[in-house]
Tab-separated table of N, CA and C in Angstrom:
chain	number	residue	atom	x	y	z
A	5	MET	N	-2.227	7.246	-38.088
A	5	MET	CA	-3.656	7.146	-37.946
A	5	MET	C	-4.047	6.308	-36.730
A	6	LYS	N	-3.314	5.196	-36.547
A	6	LYS	CA	-3.617	4.311	-35.417
A	6	LYS	C	-3.463	5.059	-34.091
A	7	PHE	N	-2.443	5.930	-34.030
A	7	PHE	CA	-2.218	6.706	-32.822
A	7	PHE	C	-3.430	7.572	-32.488
A	8	LEU	N	-4.009	8.190	-33.484
A	8	LEU	CA	-5.172	9.045	-33.255
A	8	LEU	C	-6.372	8.237	-32.770
A	9	GLU	N	-6.539	7.019	-33.259
A	9	GLU	CA	-7.631	6.158	-32.802
A	9	GLU	C	-7.443	5.800	-31.323
A	10	ILE	N	-6.214	5.486	-30.942
A	10	ILE	CA	-5.926	5.172	-29.548
A	10	ILE	C	-6.164	6.404	-28.675
A	11	PHE	N	-5.719	7.555	-29.132
A	11	PHE	CA	-5.901	8.789	-28.376
A	11	PHE	C	-7.385	9.124	-28.236
A	12	ALA	N	-8.162	8.907	-29.288
A	12	ALA	CA	-9.599	9.182	-29.236
A	12	ALA	C	-10.275	8.298	-28.192
A	13	HIS	N	-9.844	7.051	-28.101
A	13	HIS	CA	-10.411	6.150	-27.092
A	13	HIS	C	-10.018	6.594	-25.688
A	14	ALA	N	-8.778	7.019	-25.507
A	14	ALA	CA	-8.295	7.434	-24.191
A	14	ALA	C	-8.971	8.709	-23.722
A	15	ALA	N	-9.423	9.528	-24.639
A	15	ALA	CA	-10.038	10.804	-24.285
A	15	ALA	C	-11.562	10.708	-24.239
A	16	SER	N	-12.080	9.527	-23.954
A	16	SER	CA	-13.538	9.360	-23.901
A	16	SER	C	-14.090	10.016	-22.638
A	17	PRO	N	-15.399	10.320	-22.625
A	17	PRO	CA	-15.994	10.950	-21.440
A	17	PRO	C	-15.851	10.116	-20.166
A	18	SER	N	-15.919	8.790	-20.287
A	18	SER	CA	-15.796	7.966	-19.083
A	18	SER	C	-14.406	8.096	-18.466
A	19	HIS	N	-13.378	8.199	-19.287
A	19	HIS	CA	-12.040	8.409	-18.769
A	19	HIS	C	-11.910	9.791	-18.129
A	20	GLY	N	-12.617	10.752	-18.686
A	20	GLY	CA	-12.603	12.098	-18.114
A	20	GLY	C	-13.212	12.126	-16.726
A	21	TRP	N	-14.316	11.406	-16.529
A	21	TRP	CA	-14.954	11.336	-15.218
A	21	TRP	C	-14.056	10.622	-14.218
A	22	ALA	N	-13.403	9.551	-14.665
A	22	ALA	CA	-12.489	8.827	-13.781
A	22	ALA	C	-11.320	9.713	-13.373
A	23	ALA	N	-10.779	10.459	-14.310
A	23	ALA	CA	-9.664	11.353	-13.997
A	23	ALA	C	-10.105	12.453	-13.044
A	24	THR	N	-11.310	12.959	-13.236
A	24	THR	CA	-11.838	13.993	-12.339
A	24	THR	C	-12.012	13.450	-10.933
A	25	ALA	N	-12.572	12.241	-10.822
A	25	ALA	CA	-12.771	11.621	-9.510
A	25	ALA	C	-11.433	11.398	-8.812
A	26	GLU	N	-10.444	10.942	-9.570
A	26	GLU	CA	-9.124	10.725	-8.984
A	26	GLU	C	-8.480	12.037	-8.559
A	27	THR	N	-8.687	13.068	-9.339
A	27	THR	CA	-8.122	14.375	-9.018
A	27	THR	C	-8.699	14.914	-7.715
A	28	ILE	N	-9.951	14.598	-7.457
A	28	ILE	CA	-10.596	15.047	-6.223
A	28	ILE	C	-10.248	14.124	-5.060
A	29	ALA	N	-10.273	12.812	-5.282
A	29	ALA	CA	-10.105	11.842	-4.203
A	29	ALA	C	-8.662	11.709	-3.723
A	30	ALA	N	-7.700	11.794	-4.616
A	30	ALA	CA	-6.303	11.567	-4.236
A	30	ALA	C	-5.812	12.534	-3.154
A	31	PRO	N	-6.036	13.826	-3.263
A	31	PRO	CA	-5.565	14.719	-2.191
A	31	PRO	C	-6.281	14.465	-0.862
A	32	ILE	N	-7.562	14.131	-0.923
A	32	ILE	CA	-8.300	13.827	0.307
A	32	ILE	C	-7.723	12.573	0.955
A	33	PHE	N	-7.471	11.546	0.132
A	33	PHE	CA	-6.887	10.303	0.622
A	33	PHE	C	-5.527	10.559	1.265
A	34	HIS	N	-4.685	11.334	0.603
A	34	HIS	CA	-3.355	11.620	1.136
A	34	HIS	C	-3.426	12.464	2.404
A	35	TYR	N	-4.393	13.364	2.481
A	35	TYR	CA	-4.544	14.165	3.695
A	35	TYR	C	-4.964	13.272	4.862
A	36	LEU	N	-5.943	12.390	4.614
A	36	LEU	CA	-6.462	11.550	5.696
A	36	LEU	C	-5.502	10.446	6.106
A	37	TYR	N	-4.874	9.794	5.153
A	37	TYR	CA	-4.063	8.613	5.454
A	37	TYR	C	-2.562	8.845	5.339
A	38	GLY	N	-2.137	9.902	4.732
A	38	GLY	CA	-0.717	10.172	4.568
A	38	GLY	C	-0.197	9.610	3.262
A	39	PRO	N	0.824	10.234	2.719
A	39	PRO	CA	1.385	9.761	1.448
A	39	PRO	C	2.204	8.482	1.643
A	40	GLY	N	2.205	7.639	0.639
A	40	GLY	CA	3.023	6.433	0.665
A	40	GLY	C	2.498	5.320	1.539
A	41	ARG	N	1.246	5.353	1.871
A	41	ARG	CA	0.682	4.331	2.771
A	41	ARG	C	-0.370	3.467	2.087
A	42	THR	N	-0.370	3.487	0.786
A	42	THR	CA	-1.374	2.733	0.040
A	42	THR	C	-1.244	1.234	0.270
A	43	ASP	N	-0.029	0.717	0.290
A	43	ASP	CA	0.163	-0.734	0.412
A	43	ASP	C	-0.420	-1.291	1.708
A	44	ILE	N	-0.156	-0.648	2.821
A	44	ILE	CA	-0.660	-1.145	4.099
A	44	ILE	C	-2.188	-1.054	4.156
A	45	LEU	N	-2.755	-0.029	3.522
A	45	LEU	CA	-4.213	0.096	3.488
A	45	LEU	C	-4.834	-0.942	2.562
A	46	VAL	N	-4.143	-1.315	1.497
A	46	VAL	CA	-4.623	-2.393	0.625
A	46	VAL	C	-4.627	-3.712	1.399
A	47	VAL	N	-3.604	-3.947	2.216
A	47	VAL	CA	-3.575	-5.154	3.048
A	47	VAL	C	-4.774	-5.155	3.996
A	48	LEU	N	-5.042	-4.023	4.633
A	48	LEU	CA	-6.192	-3.930	5.533
A	48	LEU	C	-7.497	-4.185	4.786
A	49	LEU	N	-7.675	-3.568	3.633
A	49	LEU	CA	-8.892	-3.780	2.838
A	49	LEU	C	-9.032	-5.234	2.414
A	50	PHE	N	-7.924	-5.857	2.027
A	50	PHE	CA	-7.952	-7.255	1.618
A	50	PHE	C	-8.346	-8.151	2.796
A	51	CYS	N	-7.810	-7.875	3.966
A	51	CYS	CA	-8.183	-8.651	5.156
A	51	CYS	C	-9.664	-8.469	5.486
A	52	ILE	N	-10.155	-7.250	5.375
A	52	ILE	CA	-11.581	-6.997	5.641
A	52	ILE	C	-12.455	-7.744	4.643
A	53	ALA	N	-12.070	-7.723	3.367
A	53	ALA	CA	-12.838	-8.442	2.347
A	53	ALA	C	-12.833	-9.941	2.629
A	54	LEU	N	-11.683	-10.494	2.980
A	54	LEU	CA	-11.615	-11.921	3.315
A	54	LEU	C	-12.433	-12.238	4.564
A	55	ASP	N	-12.443	-11.334	5.517
A	55	ASP	CA	-13.249	-11.532	6.730
A	55	ASP	C	-14.730	-11.600	6.379
A	56	TRP	N	-15.177	-10.734	5.481
A	56	TRP	CA	-16.570	-10.762	5.051
A	56	TRP	C	-16.896	-12.081	4.357
A	57	VAL	N	-16.025	-12.496	3.438
A	57	VAL	CA	-16.269	-13.729	2.685
A	57	VAL	C	-16.300	-14.932	3.619
A	58	THR	N	-15.305	-15.042	4.489
A	58	THR	CA	-15.263	-16.188	5.391
A	58	THR	C	-16.400	-16.139	6.404
A	59	GLY	N	-16.779	-14.941	6.832
A	59	GLY	CA	-17.896	-14.815	7.769
A	59	GLY	C	-19.209	-15.270	7.162
A	60	ILE	N	-19.443	-14.908	5.925
A	60	ILE	CA	-20.670	-15.333	5.238
A	60	ILE	C	-20.683	-16.847	5.083
A	61	GLN	N	-19.557	-17.429	4.677
A	61	GLN	CA	-19.489	-18.880	4.497
A	61	GLN	C	-19.649	-19.622	5.814
A	62	ALA	N	-19.037	-19.107	6.879
A	62	ALA	CA	-19.162	-19.749	8.186
A	62	ALA	C	-20.605	-19.726	8.662
A	63	ALA	N	-21.269	-18.595	8.485
A	63	ALA	CA	-22.659	-18.484	8.925
A	63	ALA	C	-23.574	-19.398	8.122
A	64	LYS	N	-23.334	-19.486	6.825
A	64	LYS	CA	-24.168	-20.352	5.985
A	64	LYS	C	-23.949	-21.819	6.297
A	65	LYS	N	-22.704	-22.198	6.534
A	65	LYS	CA	-22.402	-23.612	6.710
A	65	LYS	C	-22.677	-24.105	8.126
A	66	GLN	N	-22.159	-23.400	9.116
A	66	GLN	CA	-22.194	-23.945	10.464
A	66	GLN	C	-23.526	-23.739	11.164
A	67	ASP	N	-24.060	-22.549	11.101
A	67	ASP	CA	-25.245	-22.294	11.917
A	67	ASP	C	-26.431	-21.738	11.150
A	68	GLN	N	-26.339	-21.615	9.865
A	68	GLN	CA	-27.433	-21.145	9.013
A	68	GLN	C	-28.124	-19.902	9.583
A	69	THR	N	-27.338	-18.967	10.117
A	69	THR	CA	-27.921	-17.778	10.728
A	69	THR	C	-27.725	-16.522	9.906
A	70	TYR	N	-27.071	-16.630	8.758
A	70	TYR	CA	-26.768	-15.421	8.003
A	70	TYR	C	-28.054	-14.780	7.509
A	71	SER	N	-28.159	-13.505	7.740
A	71	SER	CA	-29.299	-12.743	7.227
A	71	SER	C	-28.773	-11.428	6.691
A	72	SER	N	-29.520	-10.859	5.778
A	72	SER	CA	-29.067	-9.606	5.187
A	72	SER	C	-29.040	-8.489	6.222
A	73	GLU	N	-29.926	-8.546	7.232
A	73	GLU	CA	-29.920	-7.517	8.268
A	73	GLU	C	-28.612	-7.552	9.054
A	74	TYR	N	-28.157	-8.759	9.377
A	74	TYR	CA	-26.904	-8.886	10.116
A	74	TYR	C	-25.740	-8.395	9.257
A	75	GLY	N	-25.733	-8.786	7.996
A	75	GLY	CA	-24.671	-8.359	7.097
A	75	GLY	C	-24.642	-6.852	6.928
A	76	LEU	N	-25.808	-6.243	6.793
A	76	LEU	CA	-25.876	-4.787	6.648
A	76	LEU	C	-25.453	-4.072	7.931
A	77	SER	N	-25.688	-4.703	9.074
A	77	SER	CA	-25.293	-4.069	10.333
A	77	SER	C	-23.776	-4.047	10.499
A	78	ARG	N	-23.052	-4.825	9.706
A	78	ARG	CA	-21.591	-4.868	9.790
A	78	ARG	C	-20.936	-3.755	8.958
A	79	ILE	N	-21.697	-3.102	8.104
A	79	ILE	CA	-21.129	-2.041	7.265
A	79	ILE	C	-20.611	-0.875	8.102
A	80	PRO	N	-21.366	-0.368	9.086
A	80	PRO	CA	-20.806	0.716	9.906
A	80	PRO	C	-19.528	0.303	10.641
A	81	ARG	N	-19.456	-0.948	11.071
A	81	ARG	CA	-18.248	-1.457	11.735
A	81	ARG	C	-17.066	-1.394	10.766
A	82	THR	N	-17.279	-1.792	9.534
A	82	THR	CA	-16.214	-1.765	8.535
A	82	THR	C	-15.787	-0.326	8.255
A	83	LEU	N	-16.743	0.576	8.131
A	83	LEU	CA	-16.408	1.985	7.906
A	83	LEU	C	-15.624	2.556	9.087
A	84	PHE	N	-15.982	2.137	10.277
A	84	PHE	CA	-15.250	2.555	11.474
A	84	PHE	C	-13.811	2.046	11.419
A	85	PHE	N	-13.639	0.777	11.008
A	85	PHE	CA	-12.296	0.207	10.867
A	85	PHE	C	-11.461	0.992	9.863
A	86	LEU	N	-12.092	1.486	8.814
A	86	LEU	CA	-11.368	2.250	7.805
A	86	LEU	C	-11.103	3.690	8.253
A	87	ALA	N	-11.915	4.191	9.174
A	87	ALA	CA	-11.729	5.557	9.663
A	87	ALA	C	-10.648	5.639	10.744
A	88	LEU	N	-10.434	4.563	11.484
A	88	LEU	CA	-9.454	4.599	12.571
A	88	LEU	C	-8.031	4.933	12.100
A	89	PRO	N	-7.521	4.330	11.012
A	89	PRO	CA	-6.182	4.740	10.561
A	89	PRO	C	-6.108	6.214	10.155
A	90	ALA	N	-7.190	6.739	9.592
A	90	ALA	CA	-7.205	8.159	9.226
A	90	ALA	C	-7.118	9.018	10.484
A	91	LEU	N	-7.877	8.665	11.506
A	91	LEU	CA	-7.812	9.402	12.767
A	91	LEU	C	-6.412	9.304	13.380
A	92	ALA	N	-5.835	8.117	13.344
A	92	ALA	CA	-4.480	7.941	13.880
A	92	ALA	C	-3.475	8.784	13.102
A	93	ASN	N	-3.619	8.857	11.787
A	93	ASN	CA	-2.721	9.682	10.980
A	93	ASN	C	-2.868	11.162	11.341
A	94	LEU	N	-4.105	11.615	11.526
A	94	LEU	CA	-4.309	13.018	11.896
A	94	LEU	C	-3.702	13.313	13.264
A	95	LEU	N	-3.842	12.358	14.192
A	95	LEU	CA	-3.210	12.539	15.506
A	95	LEU	C	-1.687	12.535	15.392
A	96	ASP	N	-1.148	11.692	14.516
A	96	ASP	CA	0.300	11.709	14.257
A	96	ASP	C	0.741	13.081	13.784
A	97	ARG	N	-0.035	13.684	12.916
A	97	ARG	CA	0.319	15.008	12.391
A	97	ARG	C	0.286	16.052	13.496
A	98	VAL	N	-0.729	15.984	14.359
A	98	VAL	CA	-0.862	16.960	15.440
A	98	VAL	C	0.271	16.816	16.446
A	99	MET	N	0.639	15.566	16.753
A	99	MET	CA	1.663	15.315	17.772
A	99	MET	C	3.063	15.181	17.182
A	100	ALA	N	3.174	15.334	15.865
A	100	ALA	CA	4.469	15.235	15.164
A	100	ALA	C	5.149	13.892	15.407
A	101	THR	N	4.361	12.828	15.407
A	101	THR	CA	4.912	11.471	15.497
A	101	THR	C	4.715	10.836	14.125
A	102	PRO	N	5.754	10.740	13.334
A	102	PRO	CA	5.623	10.323	11.928
A	102	PRO	C	5.211	8.859	11.759
A	103	GLY	N	3.922	8.633	11.762
A	103	GLY	CA	3.404	7.303	11.476
A	103	GLY	C	3.304	6.377	12.664
A	104	PHE	N	3.708	6.794	13.838
A	104	PHE	CA	3.686	5.909	15.000
A	104	PHE	C	2.278	5.393	15.290
A	105	LEU	N	1.334	6.299	15.456
A	105	LEU	CA	-0.045	5.889	15.741
A	105	LEU	C	-0.699	5.237	14.525
A	106	PHE	N	-0.449	5.786	13.346
A	106	PHE	CA	-1.051	5.237	12.136
A	106	PHE	C	-0.695	3.767	11.967
A	107	TYR	N	0.602	3.459	12.016
A	107	TYR	CA	1.015	2.075	11.809
A	107	TYR	C	0.601	1.179	12.968
A	108	GLY	N	0.628	1.695	14.183
A	108	GLY	CA	0.179	0.906	15.328
A	108	GLY	C	-1.283	0.520	15.207
A	109	VAL	N	-2.125	1.496	14.888
A	109	VAL	CA	-3.560	1.239	14.741
A	109	VAL	C	-3.823	0.332	13.544
A	110	THR	N	-3.172	0.592	12.430
A	110	THR	CA	-3.414	-0.190	11.223
A	110	THR	C	-2.984	-1.647	11.410
A	111	PHE	N	-1.807	-1.872	11.988
A	111	PHE	CA	-1.380	-3.248	12.243
A	111	PHE	C	-2.269	-3.928	13.275
A	112	GLY	N	-2.760	-3.166	14.261
A	112	GLY	CA	-3.699	-3.730	15.227
A	112	GLY	C	-4.996	-4.176	14.556
A	113	LEU	N	-5.495	-3.364	13.638
A	113	LEU	CA	-6.715	-3.735	12.911
A	113	LEU	C	-6.481	-4.941	12.006
A	114	ILE	N	-5.317	-4.991	11.376
A	114	ILE	CA	-4.999	-6.150	10.539
A	114	ILE	C	-4.926	-7.406	11.403
A	115	TYR	N	-4.311	-7.316	12.566
A	115	TYR	CA	-4.220	-8.465	13.470
A	115	TYR	C	-5.613	-8.919	13.911
A	116	HIS	N	-6.446	-7.967	14.302
A	116	HIS	CA	-7.811	-8.297	14.731
A	116	HIS	C	-8.601	-8.946	13.593
A	117	THR	N	-8.502	-8.369	12.418
A	117	THR	CA	-9.238	-8.894	11.263
A	117	THR	C	-8.694	-10.262	10.857
A	118	TRP	N	-7.382	-10.434	10.943
A	118	TRP	CA	-6.763	-11.733	10.638
A	118	TRP	C	-7.307	-12.816	11.586
A	119	ASN	N	-7.401	-12.503	12.877
A	119	ASN	CA	-7.970	-13.462	13.827
A	119	ASN	C	-9.403	-13.805	13.451
A	120	SER	N	-10.178	-12.795	13.117
A	120	SER	CA	-11.579	-13.002	12.773
A	120	SER	C	-11.735	-13.841	11.515
A	121	LEU	N	-10.976	-13.517	10.471
A	121	LEU	CA	-11.138	-14.279	9.232
A	121	LEU	C	-10.622	-15.705	9.383
A	122	THR	N	-9.597	-15.910	10.192
A	122	THR	CA	-9.098	-17.268	10.425
A	122	THR	C	-10.123	-18.087	11.199
A	123	ALA	N	-10.742	-17.485	12.207
A	123	ALA	CA	-11.781	-18.181	12.961
A	123	ALA	C	-12.982	-18.482	12.062
A	124	ASN	N	-13.349	-17.542	11.218
A	124	ASN	CA	-14.458	-17.777	10.292
A	124	ASN	C	-14.140	-18.916	9.334
A	125	ALA	N	-12.918	-18.952	8.833
A	125	ALA	CA	-12.523	-20.024	7.910
A	125	ALA	C	-12.598	-21.377	8.608
A	126	ALA	N	-12.159	-21.439	9.850
A	126	ALA	CA	-12.233	-22.693	10.604
A	126	ALA	C	-13.686	-23.101	10.827
A	127	ARG	N	-14.544	-22.137	11.162
A	127	ARG	CA	-15.965	-22.435	11.361
A	127	ARG	C	-16.647	-22.865	10.070
A	128	ALA	N	-16.151	-22.367	8.943
A	128	ALA	CA	-16.724	-22.738	7.649
A	128	ALA	C	-16.256	-24.117	7.202
A	129	GLY	N	-15.294	-24.689	7.926
A	129	GLY	CA	-14.789	-26.006	7.567
A	129	GLY	C	-13.667	-25.969	6.553
A	130	TRP	N	-13.113	-24.805	6.310
A	130	TRP	CA	-12.001	-24.681	5.374
A	130	TRP	C	-10.725	-25.129	6.071
A	131	PRO	N	-9.748	-25.599	5.325
A	131	PRO	CA	-8.534	-26.110	5.967
A	131	PRO	C	-7.716	-25.004	6.619
A	132	VAL	N	-7.608	-25.085	7.923
A	132	VAL	CA	-6.794	-24.162	8.708
A	132	VAL	C	-5.832	-25.023	9.519
A	133	PRO	N	-4.536	-24.765	9.431
A	133	PRO	CA	-3.592	-25.574	10.207
A	133	PRO	C	-3.959	-25.582	11.700
A	134	LYS	N	-3.789	-26.716	12.323
A	134	LYS	CA	-4.167	-26.901	13.721
A	134	LYS	C	-3.500	-25.874	14.634
A	135	ALA	N	-2.222	-25.592	14.389
A	135	ALA	CA	-1.509	-24.627	15.230
A	135	ALA	C	-2.151	-23.246	15.139
A	136	ILE	N	-2.591	-22.858	13.958
A	136	ILE	CA	-3.231	-21.547	13.794
A	136	ILE	C	-4.620	-21.560	14.409
A	137	ALA	N	-5.355	-22.663	14.231
A	137	ALA	CA	-6.684	-22.780	14.845
A	137	ALA	C	-6.580	-22.687	16.362
A	138	ASN	N	-5.531	-23.233	16.937
A	138	ASN	CA	-5.338	-23.139	18.391
A	138	ASN	C	-5.113	-21.694	18.820
A	139	LEU	N	-4.434	-20.913	17.982
A	139	LEU	CA	-4.186	-19.511	18.309
A	139	LEU	C	-5.469	-18.692	18.362
A	140	VAL	N	-6.448	-19.056	17.550
A	140	VAL	CA	-7.690	-18.285	17.483
A	140	VAL	C	-8.861	-19.047	18.102
A	141	GLU	N	-8.546	-19.997	18.961
A	141	GLU	CA	-9.587	-20.828	19.576
A	141	GLU	C	-10.626	-20.002	20.332
A	142	SER	N	-10.174	-18.988	21.073
A	142	SER	CA	-11.127	-18.158	21.822
A	142	SER	C	-12.034	-17.383	20.875
A	143	GLU	N	-11.506	-16.953	19.735
A	143	GLU	CA	-12.312	-16.234	18.735
A	143	GLU	C	-13.351	-17.174	18.123
A	144	ILE	N	-12.957	-18.403	17.835
A	144	ILE	CA	-13.894	-19.392	17.289
A	144	ILE	C	-15.019	-19.641	18.283
A	145	LYS	N	-14.660	-19.803	19.544
A	145	LYS	CA	-15.663	-20.049	20.586
A	145	LYS	C	-16.626	-18.862	20.715
A	146	ALA	N	-16.078	-17.647	20.722
A	146	ALA	CA	-16.924	-16.449	20.854
A	146	ALA	C	-17.871	-16.308	19.667
A	147	LYS	N	-17.379	-16.573	18.461
A	147	LYS	CA	-18.224	-16.470	17.270
A	147	LYS	C	-19.321	-17.536	17.283
A	148	THR	N	-18.977	-18.732	17.706
A	148	THR	CA	-19.965	-19.805	17.767
A	148	THR	C	-21.048	-19.474	18.786
A	149	GLU	N	-20.654	-18.981	19.955
A	149	GLU	CA	-21.633	-18.608	20.977
A	149	GLU	C	-22.539	-17.485	20.494
A	150	ARG	N	-21.962	-16.481	19.839
A	150	ARG	CA	-22.755	-15.363	19.322
A	150	ARG	C	-23.749	-15.842	18.266
A	151	ALA	N	-23.309	-16.756	17.410
A	151	ALA	CA	-24.197	-17.293	16.378
A	151	ALA	C	-25.337	-18.074	16.998
A	152	MET	N	-25.049	-18.827	18.054
A	152	MET	CA	-26.106	-19.605	18.723
A	152	MET	C	-27.126	-18.687	19.393
A	153	LYS	N	-26.638	-17.615	20.011
A	153	LYS	CA	-27.563	-16.648	20.622
A	153	LYS	C	-28.446	-15.997	19.560
A	154	GLN	N	-27.854	-15.661	18.429
A	154	GLN	CA	-28.613	-15.050	17.350
A	154	GLN	C	-29.633	-16.027	16.798
A	155	LYS	N	-29.247	-17.283	16.707
A	155	LYS	CA	-30.139	-18.317	16.192
A	155	LYS	C	-31.321	-18.529	17.134
A	156	GLU	N	-31.056	-18.510	18.447
A	156	GLU	CA	-32.125	-18.673	19.438
A	156	GLU	C	-33.067	-17.486	19.449
A	157	GLY	N	-32.546	-16.305	19.126
A	157	GLY	CA	-33.354	-15.086	19.141
A	157	GLY	C	-34.366	-15.020	18.001
A	158	LYS	N	-34.228	-15.889	16.985
A	158	LYS	CA	-35.143	-15.844	15.844
A	158	LYS	C	-36.400	-16.576	16.105
C-alpha cells in the first residue's frame, strides 16, 4: 500500500509538467552546448551569479549607485555570456573541432567573470587576499571610475 502512495505522489501533474519541460529542453540544451558539458556550464553560471551578488554589494557599499535600471541593463549582457558558448559549440561542429572553441570561449568567460567578481568583492570590502587583489587592480580601478561617472550623471 505504501508503494502505491509513493507512486501516486510521483505521478502528480506538477511532476508531469516538469518531465515534459525536461523532455523538450534537454535535446535543445545538448544541441546548443554539446553533450557532457553540464559541469563547465554550471561553473560559468555559478561565477555569473557570484558576480551579480558581489556587484550589487559593491555598488551598495562603496558608491551607493546601484539602481534597478542598471541591474536590468546587465541582463542582456548575461544572456550574451550564456549564448557565446553555444555559438562556439556550433562553430566547433561546423569546423569539426571537438570542443576547441567551446572550451576556449567558456574558460575565457569564466576568467573574465572571475576577475569581475573578485574586483567587486574587494570593492565591497570583503576579504580578498592582497596577491589576488593586485591581480585584478586594473579591474577594480575601472569599476570604481565607472561607478563615479554613473554617480555624477545622476
